[in-house]
Amino acid sequence: MGKAFIEKKSKILLVINSLKGGGAERVVLTLGQGFHDLGYEVHVLTFKPQVEFSLNPNLNYHMLKFKNFKLIPKLDRRDRVFAYVVDRYISKKIGKPELIISNLDRADSILSYSRLSNITYVIHNTVSLLYGFNIKDNHDKKIKFSKIYSKHPCICVSQGAEKDFIKSFGQITPTTAIYNPIDKDSIQEQAKAFIPEYQNYIIHVGSFKDAKRHDVLVKAYAKTDQSMPLLLLGQGKYKDDIEQLVKNLNIEDKVIFLGFQENPFPYIKHAQFKVLTSDWEGFALVIAEALVLNTPVISTDCPSGPSELLPQKNLMPMGDVDAIADTLSQAMENPEQFQAPFDEALLPAKIAEKYLHFVQSIKQK
């Protein structure tokens, strides 16, 4: 005789607007695997059909279209109505998750109206810089996000991101800093997929957007001897502008635009070193991923992320074209001096455990 009943697994639900190609989206899938490794039944709920990643077969996927609700006037009313639909869907189709983890502002806003329990937000970035809270006309935006984030506990993806969150909003909710999970085995396996056609190159991986400062990178690179080509992986609104800047600097034969790559890891593995010139990051996922592949990294010392992952000698002042050019030149001459170790505490199951400990500690208070 078999068991009279099958023991049901506890459920974890991760919520994000879509699974398009971004860092937070990749974190959701990796964190999901971490909870799966701990024995949970893991669900992922999105509000848009966009998917730019190979989906992890260990997770369960749901899509509830927000688009149909866009006819409702006023965003807060729209989100309130949609939150009711989301709650009903979760209760009927998923059940009662032990933990609901909300990612990025679209999901955060909707779940601020949810009546379900055990919701936690993940703060993926340095909020004051991402939303421009220091800009005079953005005070209303700050008040809006303060209302959203006061509703549930917040997990910030780095100590810098947590400090910035508290500085921006005050002690409006329980917070902690838990780094993003890094699936070492998967990254190392994906890095074997192919050998890039390029050799002895520098790599930058990131969307062409304000934070990444491709303009600073390209200007600094132009001041070096360009003895190694610079590969730029990513898409984004400033790509055309950066292509024009590269032409203006007469370095078209040295800078290679490779667009978005679902699997960037072979490019990272075979690079001489990786560079990051951001003005802000949350955690700087791409740094940790490069360390997994033993690729040296140099990065700007932006307010959160890089300084928590790299030694001081690997860090450069933000926006300083000359200083960045100097470090680029040093790295081209001897990349090995910028090697750094990968921290095994970032493995997915270990990070998932930290999430559970944080939520448990709040309940005990």
CSV table of C-alpha atoms in Angstrom, one decimal:
chain,number,residue,atom,x,y,z
A,1,MET,CA,0.0,0.0,0.0
A,2,GLY,CA,1.2,3.5,-0.9
A,3,LYS,CA,0.7,6.5,1.3
A,4,ALA,CA,-2.9,7.5,1.8
A,5,PHE,CA,-2.1,11.0,0.7
A,6,ILE,CA,0.7,12.8,-1.0
A,7,GLU,CA,2.3,15.5,1.1
A,8,LYS,CA,1.7,18.9,-0.5
A,9,LYS,CA,4.8,21.1,-0.9
A,10,SER,CA,4.8,24.6,0.4
A,11,LYS,CA,4.5,27.2,-2.4
A,12,ILE,CA,6.6,30.3,-3.3
A,13,LEU,CA,5.3,32.9,-5.8
A,14,LEU,CA,7.5,35.3,-7.6
A,15,VAL,CA,5.8,38.2,-9.4
A,16,ILE,CA,7.3,40.4,-12.1
A,17,ASN,CA,5.8,42.4,-15.0
A,18,SER,CA,7.4,40.2,-17.7
A,19,LEU,CA,10.4,38.0,-18.4
A,20,LYS,CA,12.1,40.2,-21.0
A,21,GLY,CA,15.9,40.3,-21.1
A,22,GLY,CA,16.9,42.2,-17.9
A,23,GLY,CA,18.8,41.6,-14.7
A,24,ALA,CA,15.8,41.5,-12.4
A,25,GLU,CA,14.0,39.0,-14.7
A,26,ARG,CA,17.1,36.7,-14.6
A,27,VAL,CA,17.2,37.1,-10.8
A,28,VAL,CA,13.6,35.9,-10.5
A,29,LEU,CA,14.3,32.7,-12.5
A,30,THR,CA,17.5,32.0,-10.5
A,31,LEU,CA,15.9,32.7,-7.1
A,32,GLY,CA,13.0,30.4,-8.2
A,33,GLN,CA,15.5,27.7,-8.7
A,34,GLY,CA,17.0,28.3,-5.3
A,35,PHE,CA,13.6,27.8,-3.7
A,36,HIS,CA,13.0,24.7,-5.8
A,37,ASP,CA,16.4,23.3,-4.5
A,38,LEU,CA,15.0,23.8,-1.0
A,39,GLY,CA,12.0,21.7,-1.8
A,40,TYR,CA,9.3,24.3,-2.6
A,41,GLU,CA,6.8,24.3,-5.4
A,42,VAL,CA,7.7,27.5,-7.2
A,43,HIS,CA,5.4,29.7,-9.3
A,44,VAL,CA,6.1,32.8,-11.4
A,45,LEU,CA,3.4,35.2,-12.3
A,46,THR,CA,3.8,37.9,-15.0
A,47,PHE,CA,1.5,40.5,-16.5
A,48,LYS,CA,2.9,40.7,-20.0
A,49,PRO,CA,3.6,37.8,-22.4
A,50,GLN,CA,7.2,39.0,-23.2
A,51,VAL,CA,9.8,36.2,-22.6
A,52,GLU,CA,13.4,36.5,-23.6
A,53,PHE,CA,14.9,33.7,-21.5
A,54,SER,CA,14.9,29.9,-21.7
A,55,LEU,CA,12.4,29.1,-19.0
A,56,ASN,CA,13.5,26.9,-16.2
A,57,PRO,CA,11.4,23.7,-16.4
A,58,ASN,CA,11.4,23.4,-12.5
A,59,LEU,CA,9.2,26.4,-12.2
A,60,ASN,CA,5.4,26.9,-12.9
A,61,TYR,CA,4.5,29.9,-15.1
A,62,HIS,CA,1.3,32.0,-15.1
A,63,MET,CA,0.5,35.1,-17.2
A,64,LEU,CA,-2.4,37.4,-16.3
A,65,LYS,CA,-2.7,40.2,-18.9
A,66,PHE,CA,-2.7,43.7,-17.5
A,67,LYS,CA,-3.3,45.2,-21.0
A,68,ASN,CA,-7.0,44.6,-20.8
A,69,PHE,CA,-7.2,46.9,-17.7
A,70,LYS,CA,-5.6,49.9,-19.4
A,71,LEU,CA,-9.0,51.3,-20.4
A,72,ILE,CA,-9.7,52.0,-16.7
A,73,PRO,CA,-8.9,55.7,-16.1
A,74,LYS,CA,-6.1,56.7,-13.5
A,75,LEU,CA,-3.3,54.3,-12.8
A,76,ASP,CA,-3.9,53.9,-9.1
A,77,ARG,CA,-7.5,52.9,-9.7
A,78,ARG,CA,-6.4,50.5,-12.5
A,79,ASP,CA,-3.9,48.9,-10.2
A,80,ARG,CA,-6.4,48.6,-7.4
A,81,VAL,CA,-8.9,46.8,-9.7
A,82,PHE,CA,-6.2,44.6,-11.2
A,83,ALA,CA,-4.9,43.7,-7.7
A,84,TYR,CA,-8.4,42.2,-6.9
A,85,VAL,CA,-8.2,40.1,-10.1
A,86,VAL,CA,-4.6,39.0,-9.2
A,87,ASP,CA,-5.6,38.0,-5.7
A,88,ARG,CA,-8.5,36.0,-7.0
A,89,TYR,CA,-6.3,34.3,-9.6
A,90,ILE,CA,-3.6,33.4,-7.0
A,91,SER,CA,-6.2,32.0,-4.6
A,92,LYS,CA,-7.9,29.9,-7.3
A,93,LYS,CA,-4.9,28.8,-9.5
A,94,ILE,CA,-2.0,28.7,-7.1
A,95,GLY,CA,-3.4,28.4,-3.6
A,96,LYS,CA,-1.8,30.0,-0.5
A,97,PRO,CA,1.9,30.7,-1.0
A,98,GLU,CA,4.1,30.8,2.0
A,99,LEU,CA,5.8,33.8,0.5
A,100,ILE,CA,4.9,36.2,-2.4
A,101,ILE,CA,8.0,38.0,-3.8
A,102,SER,CA,7.3,41.2,-5.8
A,103,ASN,CA,9.9,42.5,-8.3
A,104,LEU,CA,10.1,45.9,-10.0
A,105,ASP,CA,7.7,48.9,-9.7
A,106,ARG,CA,4.9,47.6,-11.9
A,107,ALA,CA,4.3,44.5,-9.8
A,108,ASP,CA,5.1,46.5,-6.6
A,109,SER,CA,2.4,49.0,-7.3
A,110,ILE,CA,-0.2,46.3,-8.1
A,111,LEU,CA,0.6,44.2,-5.0
A,112,SER,CA,0.5,47.3,-2.8
A,113,TYR,CA,-3.3,46.9,-3.2
A,114,SER,CA,-3.3,43.2,-2.6
A,115,ARG,CA,-5.2,41.7,0.4
A,116,LEU,CA,-3.0,38.6,0.4
A,117,SER,CA,-0.5,38.0,3.2
A,118,ASN,CA,3.2,37.2,3.2
A,119,ILE,CA,4.1,39.7,0.4
A,120,THR,CA,7.7,41.0,0.3
A,121,TYR,CA,9.2,43.5,-2.2
A,122,VAL,CA,12.6,43.2,-3.7
A,123,ILE,CA,14.3,46.5,-4.3
A,124,HIS,CA,16.6,45.9,-7.3
A,125,ASN,CA,18.2,49.3,-7.5
A,126,THR,CA,19.4,52.5,-5.9
A,127,VAL,CA,15.9,54.1,-5.8
A,128,SER,CA,17.0,57.8,-5.3
A,129,LEU,CA,19.1,57.7,-8.5
A,130,LEU,CA,16.7,55.4,-10.5
A,131,TYR,CA,13.7,57.7,-9.9
A,132,GLY,CA,15.6,61.0,-9.6
A,133,PHE,CA,14.3,61.9,-6.1
A,134,ASN,CA,16.8,64.8,-6.0
A,135,ILE,CA,15.2,66.4,-9.0
A,136,LYS,CA,12.9,69.2,-7.9
A,137,ASP,CA,9.8,68.1,-9.8
A,138,ASN,CA,10.0,64.5,-8.6
A,139,HIS,CA,8.7,65.0,-5.0
A,140,ASP,CA,5.3,63.5,-6.0
A,141,LYS,CA,7.1,60.4,-7.3
A,142,LYS,CA,8.9,60.0,-3.9
A,143,ILE,CA,5.6,60.2,-2.0
A,144,LYS,CA,4.0,57.7,-4.4
A,145,PHE,CA,6.7,55.1,-3.9
A,146,SER,CA,6.8,55.7,-0.1
A,147,LYS,CA,3.1,54.7,0.0
A,148,ILE,CA,3.8,51.6,-2.1
A,149,TYR,CA,6.8,50.4,-0.1
A,150,SER,CA,5.4,51.1,3.3
A,151,LYS,CA,2.8,48.3,2.7
A,152,HIS,CA,5.2,45.3,2.9
A,153,PRO,CA,8.7,44.4,4.0
A,154,CYS,CA,11.5,45.2,1.6
A,155,ILE,CA,14.6,43.1,0.6
A,156,CYS,CA,17.3,45.3,-1.0
A,157,VAL,CA,19.8,43.6,-3.3
A,158,SER,CA,22.9,45.2,-1.7
A,159,GLN,CA,23.8,47.1,1.5
A,160,GLY,CA,24.2,50.3,-0.6
A,161,ALA,CA,20.7,49.9,-2.0
A,162,GLU,CA,19.3,49.4,1.5
A,163,LYS,CA,21.1,52.5,2.8
A,164,ASP,CA,19.8,54.5,-0.1
A,165,PHE,CA,16.2,53.2,0.5
A,166,ILE,CA,16.3,54.2,4.2
A,167,LYS,CA,17.8,57.6,3.3
A,168,SER,CA,15.1,58.1,0.7
A,169,PHE,CA,12.0,57.0,2.7
A,170,GLY,CA,13.0,56.6,6.3
A,171,GLN,CA,12.1,53.6,8.4
A,172,ILE,CA,8.8,53.0,6.7
A,173,THR,CA,9.0,49.2,6.7
A,174,PRO,CA,11.3,46.4,7.8
A,175,THR,CA,14.3,46.1,5.4
A,176,THR,CA,17.3,43.9,5.0
A,177,ALA,CA,20.1,43.5,2.4
A,178,ILE,CA,20.3,40.1,0.6
A,179,TYR,CA,22.5,39.8,-2.4
A,180,ASN,CA,21.2,38.4,-5.7
A,181,PRO,CA,21.5,34.7,-6.3
A,182,ILE,CA,24.1,33.5,-8.8
A,183,ASP,CA,23.7,30.0,-10.3
A,184,LYS,CA,27.3,29.1,-10.6
A,185,ASP,CA,26.8,25.7,-12.2
A,186,SER,CA,24.3,26.9,-14.8
A,187,ILE,CA,26.6,29.9,-15.8
A,188,GLN,CA,29.6,27.7,-16.1
A,189,GLU,CA,27.6,25.3,-18.3
A,190,GLN,CA,26.2,28.0,-20.5
A,191,ALA,CA,29.6,29.5,-21.0
A,192,LYS,CA,30.7,26.3,-22.8
A,193,ALA,CA,27.9,26.8,-25.5
A,194,PHE,CA,30.3,28.2,-28.1
A,195,ILE,CA,33.7,30.0,-28.5
A,196,PRO,CA,33.2,33.6,-29.7
A,197,GLU,CA,34.8,34.5,-33.1
A,198,TYR,CA,36.6,37.4,-31.4
A,199,GLN,CA,39.8,37.1,-29.4
A,200,ASN,CA,41.7,39.3,-26.8
A,201,TYR,CA,38.8,41.6,-26.3
A,202,ILE,CA,37.2,43.7,-23.5
A,203,ILE,CA,33.5,43.1,-22.8
A,204,HIS,CA,30.7,45.3,-21.4
A,205,VAL,CA,27.2,43.7,-20.9
A,206,GLY,CA,24.2,46.0,-20.2
A,207,SER,CA,21.3,47.9,-21.7
A,208,PHE,CA,22.0,51.2,-23.4
A,209,LYS,CA,20.3,53.3,-20.7
A,210,ASP,CA,21.1,56.3,-18.5
A,211,ALA,CA,22.6,54.3,-15.6
A,212,LYS,CA,25.2,52.4,-17.7
A,213,ARG,CA,27.0,55.4,-19.1
A,214,HIS,CA,28.2,53.9,-22.3
A,215,ASP,CA,29.2,57.4,-23.3
A,216,VAL,CA,31.8,57.6,-20.6
A,217,LEU,CA,33.1,54.1,-21.5
A,218,VAL,CA,33.5,54.9,-25.2
A,219,LYS,CA,35.2,58.2,-24.5
A,220,ALA,CA,37.6,56.6,-22.1
A,221,TYR,CA,38.3,53.7,-24.4
A,222,ALA,CA,39.1,56.2,-27.2
A,223,LYS,CA,41.9,57.6,-25.0
A,224,THR,CA,43.6,54.2,-24.8
A,225,ASP,CA,45.8,52.6,-27.5
A,226,GLN,CA,42.7,50.3,-28.3
A,227,SER,CA,45.0,47.3,-28.4
A,228,MET,CA,42.0,45.2,-27.5
A,229,PRO,CA,38.6,45.5,-29.3
A,230,LEU,CA,35.6,46.5,-27.1
A,231,LEU,CA,32.5,44.3,-27.4
A,232,LEU,CA,29.2,45.9,-26.3
A,233,LEU,CA,26.4,43.4,-25.5
A,234,GLY,CA,22.9,44.9,-25.1
A,235,GLN,CA,20.0,46.9,-26.6
A,236,GLY,CA,18.4,50.1,-25.4
A,237,LYS,CA,17.3,53.6,-26.2
A,238,TYR,CA,20.8,55.1,-26.4
A,239,LYS,CA,22.3,52.5,-28.7
A,240,ASP,CA,22.0,54.8,-31.8
A,241,ASP,CA,23.6,57.7,-29.9
A,242,ILE,CA,26.5,55.5,-28.8
A,243,GLU,CA,27.0,54.2,-32.4
A,244,GLN,CA,27.2,57.8,-33.5
A,245,LEU,CA,29.7,58.7,-30.8
A,246,VAL,CA,31.9,55.8,-31.8
A,247,LYS,CA,31.9,57.1,-35.4
A,248,ASN,CA,32.7,60.7,-34.2
A,249,LEU,CA,35.7,59.3,-32.3
A,250,ASN,CA,36.9,57.3,-35.3
A,251,ILE,CA,36.9,54.0,-33.5
A,252,GLU,CA,34.3,52.1,-35.5
A,253,ASP,CA,36.8,49.3,-36.3
A,254,LYS,CA,37.5,48.8,-32.6
A,255,VAL,CA,34.0,48.9,-31.0
A,256,ILE,CA,31.7,46.0,-31.8
A,257,PHE,CA,27.9,46.2,-31.1
A,258,LEU,CA,26.5,42.7,-30.6
A,259,GLY,CA,23.0,43.5,-29.5
A,260,PHE,CA,21.1,41.5,-26.8
A,261,GLN,CA,22.4,38.0,-26.3
A,262,GLU,CA,20.3,35.5,-24.4
A,263,ASN,CA,23.5,33.7,-23.5
A,264,PRO,CA,26.2,36.3,-22.9
A,265,PHE,CA,28.4,33.9,-20.8
A,266,PRO,CA,30.7,32.5,-23.6
A,267,TYR,CA,31.5,36.2,-24.4
A,268,ILE,CA,32.2,36.9,-20.7
A,269,LYS,CA,34.3,33.7,-20.2
A,270,HIS,CA,36.6,34.4,-23.2
A,271,ALA,CA,37.0,38.1,-22.5
A,272,GLN,CA,40.4,39.4,-21.2
A,273,PHE,CA,38.4,41.4,-18.7
A,274,LYS,CA,35.0,42.9,-18.1
A,275,VAL,CA,34.3,46.6,-17.6
A,276,LEU,CA,31.4,48.5,-16.0
A,277,THR,CA,31.1,52.3,-16.0
A,278,SER,CA,27.7,52.7,-14.4
A,279,ASP,CA,26.5,55.8,-12.3
A,280,TRP,CA,24.3,53.5,-10.4
A,281,GLU,CA,23.5,49.8,-9.9
A,282,GLY,CA,21.5,47.7,-7.5
A,283,PHE,CA,23.7,44.8,-7.1
A,284,ALA,CA,25.7,44.6,-10.4
A,285,LEU,CA,24.8,41.1,-11.3
A,286,VAL,CA,27.2,41.1,-14.3
A,287,ILE,CA,30.1,41.5,-11.9
A,288,ALA,CA,29.3,38.4,-9.9
A,289,GLU,CA,28.6,36.4,-13.1
A,290,ALA,CA,32.1,37.4,-14.5
A,291,LEU,CA,33.7,36.3,-11.2
A,292,VAL,CA,32.1,32.9,-11.6
A,293,LEU,CA,33.9,32.6,-14.9
A,294,ASN,CA,37.2,33.8,-13.5
A,295,THR,CA,37.1,36.9,-15.8
A,296,PRO,CA,38.8,39.9,-14.3
A,297,VAL,CA,36.5,42.9,-13.7
A,298,ILE,CA,37.0,46.7,-13.4
A,299,SER,CA,34.1,48.9,-12.4
A,300,THR,CA,33.1,52.4,-11.4
A,301,ASP,CA,32.6,52.7,-7.6
A,302,CYS,CA,28.9,53.6,-7.9
A,303,PRO,CA,26.8,53.9,-4.7
A,304,SER,CA,25.8,50.3,-4.4
A,305,GLY,CA,27.0,46.9,-5.7
A,306,PRO,CA,30.5,47.0,-7.1
A,307,SER,CA,32.4,47.9,-3.9
A,308,GLU,CA,30.6,45.0,-2.2
A,309,LEU,CA,31.8,42.5,-4.8
A,310,LEU,CA,35.3,43.8,-5.8
A,311,PRO,CA,38.6,44.9,-4.1
A,312,GLN,CA,39.3,48.6,-4.0
A,313,LYS,CA,42.0,48.4,-6.7
A,314,ASN,CA,39.3,47.2,-9.2
A,315,LEU,CA,37.2,50.3,-8.7
A,316,MET,CA,37.2,53.6,-10.7
A,317,PRO,CA,35.7,57.0,-10.0
A,318,MET,CA,32.3,57.5,-11.7
A,319,GLY,CA,32.2,59.7,-14.8
A,320,ASP,CA,35.9,60.3,-14.7
A,321,VAL,CA,36.9,59.6,-18.4
A,322,ASP,CA,40.7,60.1,-17.7
A,323,ALA,CA,40.8,57.8,-14.7
A,324,ILE,CA,38.7,55.2,-16.4
A,325,ALA,CA,41.0,55.4,-19.5
A,326,ASP,CA,44.0,54.9,-17.3
A,327,THR,CA,42.6,51.8,-15.6
A,328,LEU,CA,41.5,50.4,-19.0
A,329,SER,CA,45.0,50.8,-20.2
A,330,GLN,CA,46.4,49.0,-17.1
A,331,ALA,CA,43.9,46.2,-17.6
A,332,MET,CA,44.8,45.8,-21.3
A,333,GLU,CA,48.4,45.5,-20.3
A,334,ASN,CA,47.8,43.0,-17.5
A,335,PRO,CA,44.2,41.8,-17.0
A,336,GLU,CA,45.2,39.2,-14.3
A,337,GLN,CA,45.9,42.0,-11.7
A,338,PHE,CA,42.1,42.6,-11.6
A,339,GLN,CA,41.0,39.1,-10.8
A,340,ALA,CA,38.8,38.6,-7.8
A,341,PRO,CA,37.2,35.6,-6.1
A,342,PHE,CA,33.5,34.5,-6.3
A,343,ASP,CA,31.7,34.3,-3.0
A,344,GLU,CA,29.9,30.9,-2.6
A,345,ALA,CA,27.4,32.5,-0.3
A,346,LEU,CA,25.7,33.8,-3.4
A,347,LEU,CA,24.5,30.4,-4.6
A,348,PRO,CA,20.7,30.3,-5.2
A,349,ALA,CA,19.6,27.9,-2.3
A,350,LYS,CA,21.7,29.9,0.2
A,351,ILE,CA,20.1,33.2,-0.9
A,352,ALA,CA,16.6,31.6,-0.9
A,353,GLU,CA,17.2,30.6,2.8
A,354,LYS,CA,18.1,34.1,3.7
A,355,TYR,CA,14.8,35.3,2.2
A,356,LEU,CA,12.9,32.8,4.4
A,357,HIS,CA,14.9,33.7,7.5
A,358,PHE,CA,14.1,37.4,7.0
A,359,VAL,CA,10.4,36.8,6.6
A,360,GLN,CA,10.4,34.5,9.7
A,361,SER,CA,12.3,37.1,11.8
A,362,ILE,CA,9.6,39.7,11.0
A,363,LYS,CA,6.8,37.3,12.0
A,364,GLN,CA,8.5,36.7,15.3
A,365,LYS,CA,8.7,40.4,16.2
